[in-house]
mmCIF file of C-alpha atoms and ligand atoms in Angstrom:
data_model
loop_
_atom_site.group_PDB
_atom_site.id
_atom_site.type_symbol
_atom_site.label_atom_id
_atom_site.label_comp_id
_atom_site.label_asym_id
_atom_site.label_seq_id
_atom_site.Cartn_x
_atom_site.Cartn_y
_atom_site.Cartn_z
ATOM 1 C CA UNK A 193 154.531 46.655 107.364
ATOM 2 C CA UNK A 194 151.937 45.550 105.213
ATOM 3 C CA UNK A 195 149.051 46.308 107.563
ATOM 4 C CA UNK A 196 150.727 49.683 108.302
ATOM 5 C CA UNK A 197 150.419 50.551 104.469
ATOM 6 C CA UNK A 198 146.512 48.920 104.169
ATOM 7 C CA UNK A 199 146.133 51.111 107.173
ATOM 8 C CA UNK A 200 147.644 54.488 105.509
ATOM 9 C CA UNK A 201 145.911 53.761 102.172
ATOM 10 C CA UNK A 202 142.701 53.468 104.116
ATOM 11 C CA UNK A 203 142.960 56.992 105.832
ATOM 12 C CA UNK A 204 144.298 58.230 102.609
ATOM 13 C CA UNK A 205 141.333 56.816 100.911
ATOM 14 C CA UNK A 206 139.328 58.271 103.775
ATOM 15 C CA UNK A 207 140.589 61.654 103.888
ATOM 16 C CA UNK A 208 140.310 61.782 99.785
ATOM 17 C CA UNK A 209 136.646 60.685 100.504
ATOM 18 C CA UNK A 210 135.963 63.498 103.271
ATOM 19 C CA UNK A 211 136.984 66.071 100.886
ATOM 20 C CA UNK A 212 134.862 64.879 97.811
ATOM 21 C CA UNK A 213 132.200 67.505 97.616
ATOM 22 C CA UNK A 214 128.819 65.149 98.167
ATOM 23 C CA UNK A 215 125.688 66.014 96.402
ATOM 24 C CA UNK A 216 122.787 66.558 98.454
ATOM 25 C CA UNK A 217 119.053 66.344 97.303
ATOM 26 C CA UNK A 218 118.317 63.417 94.954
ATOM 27 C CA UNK A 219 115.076 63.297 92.911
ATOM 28 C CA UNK A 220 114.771 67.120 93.107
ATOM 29 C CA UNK A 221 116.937 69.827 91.644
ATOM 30 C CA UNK A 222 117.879 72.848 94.332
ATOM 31 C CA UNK A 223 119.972 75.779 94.661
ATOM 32 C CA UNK A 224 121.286 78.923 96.535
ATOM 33 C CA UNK A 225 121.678 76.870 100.195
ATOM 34 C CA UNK A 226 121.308 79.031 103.005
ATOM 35 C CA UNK A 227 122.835 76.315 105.923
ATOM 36 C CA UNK A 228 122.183 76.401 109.840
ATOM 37 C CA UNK A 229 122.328 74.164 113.169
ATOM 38 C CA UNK A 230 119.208 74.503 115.009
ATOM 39 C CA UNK A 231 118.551 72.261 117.725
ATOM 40 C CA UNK A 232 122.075 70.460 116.964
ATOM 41 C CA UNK A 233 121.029 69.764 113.215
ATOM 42 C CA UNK A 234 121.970 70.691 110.201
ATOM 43 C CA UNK A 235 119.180 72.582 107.995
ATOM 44 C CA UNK A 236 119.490 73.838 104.692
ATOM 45 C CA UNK A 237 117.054 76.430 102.699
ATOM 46 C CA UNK A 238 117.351 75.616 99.116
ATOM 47 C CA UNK A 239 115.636 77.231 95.812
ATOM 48 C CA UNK A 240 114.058 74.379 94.391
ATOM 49 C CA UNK A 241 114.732 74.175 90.310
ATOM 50 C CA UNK A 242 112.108 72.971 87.919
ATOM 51 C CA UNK A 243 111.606 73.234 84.522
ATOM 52 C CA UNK A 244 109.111 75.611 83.693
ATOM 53 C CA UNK A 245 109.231 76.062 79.494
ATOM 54 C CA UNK A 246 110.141 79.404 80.198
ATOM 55 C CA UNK A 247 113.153 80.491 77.798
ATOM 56 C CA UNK A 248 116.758 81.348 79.045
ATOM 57 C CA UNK A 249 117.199 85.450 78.888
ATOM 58 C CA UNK A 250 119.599 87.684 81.030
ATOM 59 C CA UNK A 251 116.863 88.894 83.249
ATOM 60 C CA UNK A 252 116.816 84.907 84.774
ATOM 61 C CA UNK A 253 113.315 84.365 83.758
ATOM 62 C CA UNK A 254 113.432 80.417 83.155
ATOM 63 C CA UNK A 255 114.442 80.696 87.155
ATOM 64 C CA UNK A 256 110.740 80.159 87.450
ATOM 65 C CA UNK A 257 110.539 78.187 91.013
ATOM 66 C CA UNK A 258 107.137 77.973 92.783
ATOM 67 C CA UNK A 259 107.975 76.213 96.207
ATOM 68 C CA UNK A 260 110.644 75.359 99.163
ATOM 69 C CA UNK A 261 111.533 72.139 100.434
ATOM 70 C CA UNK A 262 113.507 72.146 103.467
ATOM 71 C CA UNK A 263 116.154 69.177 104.175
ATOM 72 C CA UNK A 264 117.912 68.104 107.197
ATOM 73 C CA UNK A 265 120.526 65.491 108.552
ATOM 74 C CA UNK A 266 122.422 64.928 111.593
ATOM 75 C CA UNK A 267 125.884 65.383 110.137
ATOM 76 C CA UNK A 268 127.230 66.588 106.834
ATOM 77 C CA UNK A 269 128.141 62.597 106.210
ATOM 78 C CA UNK A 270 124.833 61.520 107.073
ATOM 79 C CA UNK A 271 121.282 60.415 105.298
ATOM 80 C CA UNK A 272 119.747 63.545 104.151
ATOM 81 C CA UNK A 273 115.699 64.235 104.842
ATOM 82 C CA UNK A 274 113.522 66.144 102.476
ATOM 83 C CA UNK A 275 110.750 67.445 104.427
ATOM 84 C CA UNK A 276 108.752 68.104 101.844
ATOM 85 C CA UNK A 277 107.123 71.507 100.326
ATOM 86 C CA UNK A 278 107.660 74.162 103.348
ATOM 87 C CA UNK A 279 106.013 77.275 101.515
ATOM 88 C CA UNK A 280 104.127 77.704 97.881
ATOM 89 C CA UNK A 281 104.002 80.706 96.126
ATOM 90 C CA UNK A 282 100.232 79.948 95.832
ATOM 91 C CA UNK A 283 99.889 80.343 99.096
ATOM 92 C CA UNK A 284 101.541 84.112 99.496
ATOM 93 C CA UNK A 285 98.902 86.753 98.523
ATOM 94 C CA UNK A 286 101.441 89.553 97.239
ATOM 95 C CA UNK A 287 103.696 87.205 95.027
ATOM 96 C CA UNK A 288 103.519 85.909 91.725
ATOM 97 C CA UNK A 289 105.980 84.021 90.703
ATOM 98 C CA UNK A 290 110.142 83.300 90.691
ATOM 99 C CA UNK A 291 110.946 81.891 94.319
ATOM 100 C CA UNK A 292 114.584 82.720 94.773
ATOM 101 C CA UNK A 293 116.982 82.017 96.876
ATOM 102 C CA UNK A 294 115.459 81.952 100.691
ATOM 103 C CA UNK A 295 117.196 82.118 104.153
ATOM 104 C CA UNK A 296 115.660 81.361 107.532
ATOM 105 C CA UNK A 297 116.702 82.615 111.080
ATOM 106 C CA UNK A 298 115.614 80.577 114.484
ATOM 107 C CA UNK A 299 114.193 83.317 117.432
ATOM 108 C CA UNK A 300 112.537 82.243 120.651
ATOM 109 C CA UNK A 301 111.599 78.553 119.135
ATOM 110 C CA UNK A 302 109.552 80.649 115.999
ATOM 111 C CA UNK A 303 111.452 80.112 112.220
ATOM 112 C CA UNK A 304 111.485 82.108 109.577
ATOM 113 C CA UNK A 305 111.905 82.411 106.293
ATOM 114 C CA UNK A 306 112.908 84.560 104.423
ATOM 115 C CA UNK A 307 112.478 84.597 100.596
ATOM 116 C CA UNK A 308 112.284 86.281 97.461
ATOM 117 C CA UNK A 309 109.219 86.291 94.683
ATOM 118 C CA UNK A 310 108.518 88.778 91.970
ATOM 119 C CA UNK A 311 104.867 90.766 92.444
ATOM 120 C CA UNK A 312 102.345 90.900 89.810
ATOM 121 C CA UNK A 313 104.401 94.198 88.648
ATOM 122 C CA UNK A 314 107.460 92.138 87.836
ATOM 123 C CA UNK A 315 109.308 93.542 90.837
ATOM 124 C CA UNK A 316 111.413 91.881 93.073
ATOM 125 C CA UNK A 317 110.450 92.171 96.798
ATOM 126 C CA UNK A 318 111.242 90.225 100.148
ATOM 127 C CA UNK A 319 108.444 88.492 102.038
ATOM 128 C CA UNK A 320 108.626 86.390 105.615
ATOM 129 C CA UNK A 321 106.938 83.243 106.196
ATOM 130 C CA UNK A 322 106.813 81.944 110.231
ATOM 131 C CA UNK A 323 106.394 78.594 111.288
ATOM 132 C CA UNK A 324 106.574 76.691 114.856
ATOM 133 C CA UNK A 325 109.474 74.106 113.301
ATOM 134 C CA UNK A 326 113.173 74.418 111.255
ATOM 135 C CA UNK A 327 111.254 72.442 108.530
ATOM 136 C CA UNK A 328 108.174 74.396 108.305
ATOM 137 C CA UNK A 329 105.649 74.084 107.188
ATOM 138 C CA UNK A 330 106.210 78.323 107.486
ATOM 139 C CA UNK A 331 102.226 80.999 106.851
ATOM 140 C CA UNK A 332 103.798 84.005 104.611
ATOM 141 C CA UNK A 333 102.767 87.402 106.239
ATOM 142 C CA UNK A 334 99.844 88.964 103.701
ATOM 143 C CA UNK A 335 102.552 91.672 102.559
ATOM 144 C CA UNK A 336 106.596 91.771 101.341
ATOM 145 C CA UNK A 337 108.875 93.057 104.146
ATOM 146 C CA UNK A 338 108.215 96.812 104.096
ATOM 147 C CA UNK A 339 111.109 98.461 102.616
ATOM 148 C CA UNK A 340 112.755 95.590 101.158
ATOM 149 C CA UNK A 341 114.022 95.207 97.223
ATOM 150 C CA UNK A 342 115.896 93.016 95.025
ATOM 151 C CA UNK A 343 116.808 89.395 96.182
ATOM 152 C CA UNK A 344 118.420 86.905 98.406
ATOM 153 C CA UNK A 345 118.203 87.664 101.590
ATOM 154 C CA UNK A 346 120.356 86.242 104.057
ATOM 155 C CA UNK A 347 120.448 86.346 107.969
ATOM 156 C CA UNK A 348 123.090 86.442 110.542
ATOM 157 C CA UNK A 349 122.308 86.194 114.224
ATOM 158 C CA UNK A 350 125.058 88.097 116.401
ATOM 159 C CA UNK A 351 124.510 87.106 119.494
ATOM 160 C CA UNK A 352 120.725 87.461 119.256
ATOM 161 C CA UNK A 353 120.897 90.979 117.182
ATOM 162 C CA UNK A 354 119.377 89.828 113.502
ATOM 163 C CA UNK A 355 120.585 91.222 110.542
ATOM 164 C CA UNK A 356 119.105 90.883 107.294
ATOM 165 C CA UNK A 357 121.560 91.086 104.287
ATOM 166 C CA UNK A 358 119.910 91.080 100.586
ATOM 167 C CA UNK A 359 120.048 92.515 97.081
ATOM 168 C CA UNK A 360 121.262 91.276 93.425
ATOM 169 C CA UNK A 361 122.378 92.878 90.432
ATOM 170 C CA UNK A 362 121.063 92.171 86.725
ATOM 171 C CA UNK A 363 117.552 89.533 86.881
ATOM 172 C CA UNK A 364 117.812 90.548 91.113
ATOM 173 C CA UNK A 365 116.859 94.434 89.989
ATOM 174 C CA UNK A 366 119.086 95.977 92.203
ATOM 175 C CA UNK A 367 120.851 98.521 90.046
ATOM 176 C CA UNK A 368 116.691 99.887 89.683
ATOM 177 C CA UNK A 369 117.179 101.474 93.280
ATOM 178 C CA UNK A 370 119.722 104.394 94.533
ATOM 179 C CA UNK A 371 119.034 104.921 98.641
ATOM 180 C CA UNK A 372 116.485 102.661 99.195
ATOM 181 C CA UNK A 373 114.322 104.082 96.017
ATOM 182 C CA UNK A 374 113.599 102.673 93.129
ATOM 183 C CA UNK A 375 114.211 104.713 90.142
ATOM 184 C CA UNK A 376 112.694 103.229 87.518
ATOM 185 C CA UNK A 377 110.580 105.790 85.220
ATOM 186 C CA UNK A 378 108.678 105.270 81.851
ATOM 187 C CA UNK A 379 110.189 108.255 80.584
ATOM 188 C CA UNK A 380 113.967 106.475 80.923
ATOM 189 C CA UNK A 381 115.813 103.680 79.845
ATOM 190 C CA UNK A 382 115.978 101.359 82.608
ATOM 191 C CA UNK A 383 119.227 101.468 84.785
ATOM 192 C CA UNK A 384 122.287 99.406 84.495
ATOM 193 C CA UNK A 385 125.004 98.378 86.369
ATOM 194 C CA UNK A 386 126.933 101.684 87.142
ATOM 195 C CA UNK A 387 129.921 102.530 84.807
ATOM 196 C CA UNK A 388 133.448 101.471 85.229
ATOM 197 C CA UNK A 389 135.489 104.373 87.089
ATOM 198 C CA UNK A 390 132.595 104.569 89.569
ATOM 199 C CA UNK A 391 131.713 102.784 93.107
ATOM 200 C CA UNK A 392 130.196 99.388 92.052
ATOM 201 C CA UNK A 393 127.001 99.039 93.687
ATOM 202 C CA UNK A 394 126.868 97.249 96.947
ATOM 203 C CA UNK A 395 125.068 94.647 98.712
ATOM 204 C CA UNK A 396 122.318 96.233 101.608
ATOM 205 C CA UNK A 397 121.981 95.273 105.254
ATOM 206 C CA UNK A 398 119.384 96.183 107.649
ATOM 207 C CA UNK A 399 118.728 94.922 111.150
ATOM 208 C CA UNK A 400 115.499 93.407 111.779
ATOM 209 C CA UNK A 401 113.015 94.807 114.371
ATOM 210 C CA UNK A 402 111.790 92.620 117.525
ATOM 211 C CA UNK A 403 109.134 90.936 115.409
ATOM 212 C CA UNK A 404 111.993 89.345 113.296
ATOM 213 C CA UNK A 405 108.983 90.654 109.915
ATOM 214 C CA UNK A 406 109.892 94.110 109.807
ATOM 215 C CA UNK A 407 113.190 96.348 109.087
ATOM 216 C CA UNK A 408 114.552 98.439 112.186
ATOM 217 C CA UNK A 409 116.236 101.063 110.522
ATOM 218 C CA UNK A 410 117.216 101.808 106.557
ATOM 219 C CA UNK A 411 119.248 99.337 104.420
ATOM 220 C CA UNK A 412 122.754 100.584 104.615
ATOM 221 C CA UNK A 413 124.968 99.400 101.775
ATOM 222 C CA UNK A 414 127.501 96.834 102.542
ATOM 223 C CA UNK A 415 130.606 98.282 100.853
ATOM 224 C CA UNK A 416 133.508 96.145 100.258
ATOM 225 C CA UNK A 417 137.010 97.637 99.785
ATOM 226 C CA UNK A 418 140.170 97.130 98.783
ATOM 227 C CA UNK A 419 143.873 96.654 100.397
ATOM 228 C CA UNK A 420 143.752 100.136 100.064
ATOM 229 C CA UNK A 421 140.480 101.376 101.730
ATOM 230 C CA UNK A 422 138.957 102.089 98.384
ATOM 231 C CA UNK A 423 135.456 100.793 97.381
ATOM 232 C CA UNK A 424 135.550 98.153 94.578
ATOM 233 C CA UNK A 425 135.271 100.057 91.227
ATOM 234 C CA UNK A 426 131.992 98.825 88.683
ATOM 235 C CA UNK A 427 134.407 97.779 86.210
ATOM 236 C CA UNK A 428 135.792 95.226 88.630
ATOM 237 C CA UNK A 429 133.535 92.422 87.899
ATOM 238 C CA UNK A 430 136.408 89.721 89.099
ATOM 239 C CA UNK A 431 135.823 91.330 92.746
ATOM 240 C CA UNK A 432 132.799 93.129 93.037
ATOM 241 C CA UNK A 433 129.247 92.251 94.662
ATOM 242 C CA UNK A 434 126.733 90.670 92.451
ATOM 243 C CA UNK A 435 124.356 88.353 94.420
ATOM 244 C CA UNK A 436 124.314 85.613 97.023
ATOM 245 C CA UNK A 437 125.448 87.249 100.049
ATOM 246 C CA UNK A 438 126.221 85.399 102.841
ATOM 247 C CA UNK A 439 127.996 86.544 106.777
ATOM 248 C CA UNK A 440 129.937 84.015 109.519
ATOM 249 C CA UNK A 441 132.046 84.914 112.387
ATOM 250 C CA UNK A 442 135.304 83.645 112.876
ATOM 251 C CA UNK A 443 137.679 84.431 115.472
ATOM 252 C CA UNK A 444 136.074 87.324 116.380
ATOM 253 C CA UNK A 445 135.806 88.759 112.457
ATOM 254 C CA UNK A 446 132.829 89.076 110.167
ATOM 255 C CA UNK A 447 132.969 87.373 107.114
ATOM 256 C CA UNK A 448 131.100 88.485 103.996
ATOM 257 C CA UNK A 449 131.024 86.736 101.237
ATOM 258 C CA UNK A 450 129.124 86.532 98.108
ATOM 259 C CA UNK A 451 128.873 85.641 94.635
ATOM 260 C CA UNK A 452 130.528 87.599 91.762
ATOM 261 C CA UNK A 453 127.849 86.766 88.996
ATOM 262 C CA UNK A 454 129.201 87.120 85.562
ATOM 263 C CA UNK A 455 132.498 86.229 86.583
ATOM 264 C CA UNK A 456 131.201 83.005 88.574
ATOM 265 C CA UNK A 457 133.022 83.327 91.627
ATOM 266 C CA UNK A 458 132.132 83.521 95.331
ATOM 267 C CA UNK A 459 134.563 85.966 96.991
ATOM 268 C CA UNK A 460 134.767 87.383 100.658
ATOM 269 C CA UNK A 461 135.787 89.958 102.472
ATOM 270 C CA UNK A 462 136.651 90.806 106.083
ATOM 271 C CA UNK A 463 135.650 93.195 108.807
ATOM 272 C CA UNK A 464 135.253 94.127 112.278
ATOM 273 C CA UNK A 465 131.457 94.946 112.404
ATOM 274 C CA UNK A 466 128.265 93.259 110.855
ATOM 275 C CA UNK A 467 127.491 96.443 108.606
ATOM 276 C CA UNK A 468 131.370 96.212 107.245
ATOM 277 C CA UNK A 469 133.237 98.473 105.727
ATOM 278 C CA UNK A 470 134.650 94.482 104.662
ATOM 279 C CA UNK A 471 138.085 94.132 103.000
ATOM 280 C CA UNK A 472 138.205 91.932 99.822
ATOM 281 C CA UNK A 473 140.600 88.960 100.708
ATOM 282 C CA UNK A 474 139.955 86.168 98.011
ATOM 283 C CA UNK A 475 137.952 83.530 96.521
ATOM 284 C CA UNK A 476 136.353 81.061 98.354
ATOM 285 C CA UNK A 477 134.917 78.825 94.926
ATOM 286 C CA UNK A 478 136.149 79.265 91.407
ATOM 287 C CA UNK A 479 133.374 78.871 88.981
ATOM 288 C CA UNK A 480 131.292 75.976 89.016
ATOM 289 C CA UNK A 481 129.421 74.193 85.712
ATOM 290 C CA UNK A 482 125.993 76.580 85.261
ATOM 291 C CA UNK A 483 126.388 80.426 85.339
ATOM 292 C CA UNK A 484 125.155 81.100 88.593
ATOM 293 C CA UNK A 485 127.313 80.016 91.855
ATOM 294 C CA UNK A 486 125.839 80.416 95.377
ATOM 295 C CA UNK A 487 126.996 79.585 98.683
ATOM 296 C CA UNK A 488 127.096 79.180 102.325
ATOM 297 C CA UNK A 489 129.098 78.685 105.235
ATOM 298 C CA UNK A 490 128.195 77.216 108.404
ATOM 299 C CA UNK A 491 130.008 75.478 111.203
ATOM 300 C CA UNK A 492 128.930 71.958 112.413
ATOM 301 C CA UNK A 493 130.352 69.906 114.985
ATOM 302 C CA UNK A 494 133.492 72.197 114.984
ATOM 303 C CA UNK A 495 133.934 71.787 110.994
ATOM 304 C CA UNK A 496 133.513 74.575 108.911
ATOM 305 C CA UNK A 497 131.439 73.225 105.470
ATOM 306 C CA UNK A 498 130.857 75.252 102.645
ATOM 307 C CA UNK A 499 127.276 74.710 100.710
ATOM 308 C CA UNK A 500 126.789 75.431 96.972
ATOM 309 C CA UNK A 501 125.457 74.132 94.172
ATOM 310 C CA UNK A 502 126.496 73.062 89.905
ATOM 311 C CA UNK A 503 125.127 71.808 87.028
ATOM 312 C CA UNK A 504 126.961 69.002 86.943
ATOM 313 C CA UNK A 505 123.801 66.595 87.362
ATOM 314 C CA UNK A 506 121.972 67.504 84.688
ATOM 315 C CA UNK A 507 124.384 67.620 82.588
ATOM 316 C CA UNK A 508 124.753 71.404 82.508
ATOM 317 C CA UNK A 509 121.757 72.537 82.456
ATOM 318 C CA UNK A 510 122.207 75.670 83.858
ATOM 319 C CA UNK A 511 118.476 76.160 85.594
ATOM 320 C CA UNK A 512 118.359 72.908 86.727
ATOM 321 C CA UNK A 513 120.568 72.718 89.559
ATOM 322 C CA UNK A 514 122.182 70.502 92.700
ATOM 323 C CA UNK A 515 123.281 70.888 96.278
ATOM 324 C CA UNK A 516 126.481 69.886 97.138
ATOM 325 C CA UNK A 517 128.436 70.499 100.000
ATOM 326 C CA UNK A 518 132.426 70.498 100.874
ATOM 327 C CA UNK A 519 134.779 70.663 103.661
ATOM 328 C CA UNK A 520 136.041 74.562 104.307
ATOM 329 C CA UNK A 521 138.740 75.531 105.960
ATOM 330 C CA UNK A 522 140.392 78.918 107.679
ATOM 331 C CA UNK A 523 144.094 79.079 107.565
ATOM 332 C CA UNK A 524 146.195 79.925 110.843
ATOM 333 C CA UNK A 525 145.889 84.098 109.283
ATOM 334 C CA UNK A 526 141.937 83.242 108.934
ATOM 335 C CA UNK A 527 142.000 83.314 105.169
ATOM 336 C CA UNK A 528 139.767 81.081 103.590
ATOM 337 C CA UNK A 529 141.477 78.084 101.763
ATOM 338 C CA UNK A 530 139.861 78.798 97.896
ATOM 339 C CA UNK A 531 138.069 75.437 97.066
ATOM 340 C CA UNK A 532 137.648 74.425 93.314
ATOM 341 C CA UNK A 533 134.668 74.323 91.945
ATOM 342 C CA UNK A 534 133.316 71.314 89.789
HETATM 343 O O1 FUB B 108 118.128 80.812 92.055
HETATM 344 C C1 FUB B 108 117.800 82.027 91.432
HETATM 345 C C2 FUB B 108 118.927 82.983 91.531
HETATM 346 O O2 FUB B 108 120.079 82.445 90.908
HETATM 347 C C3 FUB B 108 119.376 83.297 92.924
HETATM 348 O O3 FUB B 108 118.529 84.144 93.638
HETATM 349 C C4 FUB B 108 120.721 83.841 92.639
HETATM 350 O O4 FUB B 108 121.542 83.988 93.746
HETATM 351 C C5 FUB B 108 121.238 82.834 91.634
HETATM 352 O O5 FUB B 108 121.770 81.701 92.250
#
């Protein structure tokens, strides 16, 4: 009897452990994880957090990264690698400064990533960077993606079709653009969020060409509704799109989920087709310590993790992030179980 109960409290004890979310990146603060198995491993794409001087404001100025370290390990339990700086904004000739949130996507044994830098204007744009390996070190092409706006851009391979998801409301600019242009004049104040009673604005997704550095058609918006077929209202700020967006496939449905900004939650949404129409189902992560909450989700070695980021290590700080990542699971129905956030 007695070993039986040393042997349940173990498992208990184990189980309880598996579940603790575990930080990731020591040394180094890092955000806005975009996750991926490529050659069997586990990558992630971090923002990497320093302290600039530059004051907190609502446009997200004192987000004032410069680089991208890439990290690795073998298994979501296992020793983690920094590899070291992958891309400086020194060495991208259209961008200035403010290296968001990147992504990277694997074709024909070429990476590439995918990232986010404001221009000597002030304005957001995306750029690509290639490279021969998942860690880099990754040449940014001479100009931004052509077409491309706003922030974090994430891709999702389906089945060898690439399609580039993006865009970010508030500091990320994209309320500045209606159909693909930007609309900011002198002669205007300049635009906000659109106002309750109206569609809130949506996330944009456009496949990528061949080349994997250009778009292949328009950004389409990614509009998420509700039970009832109707796009989330503005004024919904509990459900609608801010930033961080993110796709997986499970059983045979597209998942997109994202983050809702100033209510601090990453949501998703279902549907039958990469470009949606998705239908809200839930939360994925209540809010975590720090305003900002980004996410993704990858499977590894059949487990489903979910990778995001707090505060928590330095103390709350709310620039000065850390990678963590949790077990995730899909119920029997395929909704997401919500996971709390620390
Ligand atoms: O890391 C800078 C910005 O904060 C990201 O681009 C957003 O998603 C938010 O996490």
């Amino acid at each position: 009897t007695l070993s039986v109960a040393i042997l349940t409290l173990a498992s208990v004890s184990a189980l309880s452990q598996a579940q603790e979310p575990r930080y990731l990146t020591k040394g180094i603060y890092t955000a806005d994880p975009s996750a991926h198995v490529f050659g069997g491993r586990l990558y992630f794409y971090p923002s990497h957090d320093i302290e600039s001087g530059v004051e907190q404001n609502d446009n997200g100025d004192h987000f004032d990264m410069r680089d991208y370290h890439v990290f690795s390990m073998d298994s979501v339990d296992g020793p983690v690698t920094d590899h070291g700086v992958a891309l400086d904004v020194k060495d991208v000739p259209w961008a200035e400064r403010q290296m968001w949130a990147p992504d990277c996507a694997e074709k024909d044994g070429r990476y590439y990533l995918y990232f986010p830098a404001k221009d000597p204007e002030g304005v957001f744009r995306i750029g690509v960077a290639v490279g021969d390996r998942p860690e880099g070190p990754f040449k940014a092409n001479p100009k931004p993606i052509e077409g491309s706006y706003s922030i974090d851009p994430a891709v999702f391979n389906d089945g060898g079709e690439y399609y580039l998801y993006f865009g970010g409301i508030w500091g990320g600019q994209l309320q500045q653009y209606r159909d693909n242009q930007r609309i900011v004049s002198d002669r205007a104040p300049v635009p906000s969020e659109p106002t309750p009673g109206t569609p809130a604005l949506c996330a944009k997704v456009a496949k990528l060409a061949p080349s994997m550095t250009e778009f292949a058609e328009p950004p389409r918006d990614v509009v998420i509704v509700d039970s009832q077929g109707k796009p989330l209202d503005a004024g919904d700020h509990d459900r609608r799109f801010f930033e961080a967006a993110w796709v997986h496939k499970h059983d045979g449905r597209y998942y997109f989920s994202y983050s809702t900004g100033d209510t601090h939650r990453i949501c998703y949404a279902t549907g039958d087709s990469p470009y949606g129409p998705f239908t809200y189902q839930g939360v994925v992560l209540t809010p975590v310590l720090g305003w900002t909450t980004h996410h993704s989700i990858v499977q590894h070695e059949g487990k489903w993790h979910l990778f995001h980021h707090d505060s928590v290590p330095s103390g709350g700080q709310t620039h000065l992030r850390s990678v963590k990542v949790s077990p995730l699971r899909h119920g029997p129905d395929g909704k997401i179980q919500t996971i709390k956030g620390g």
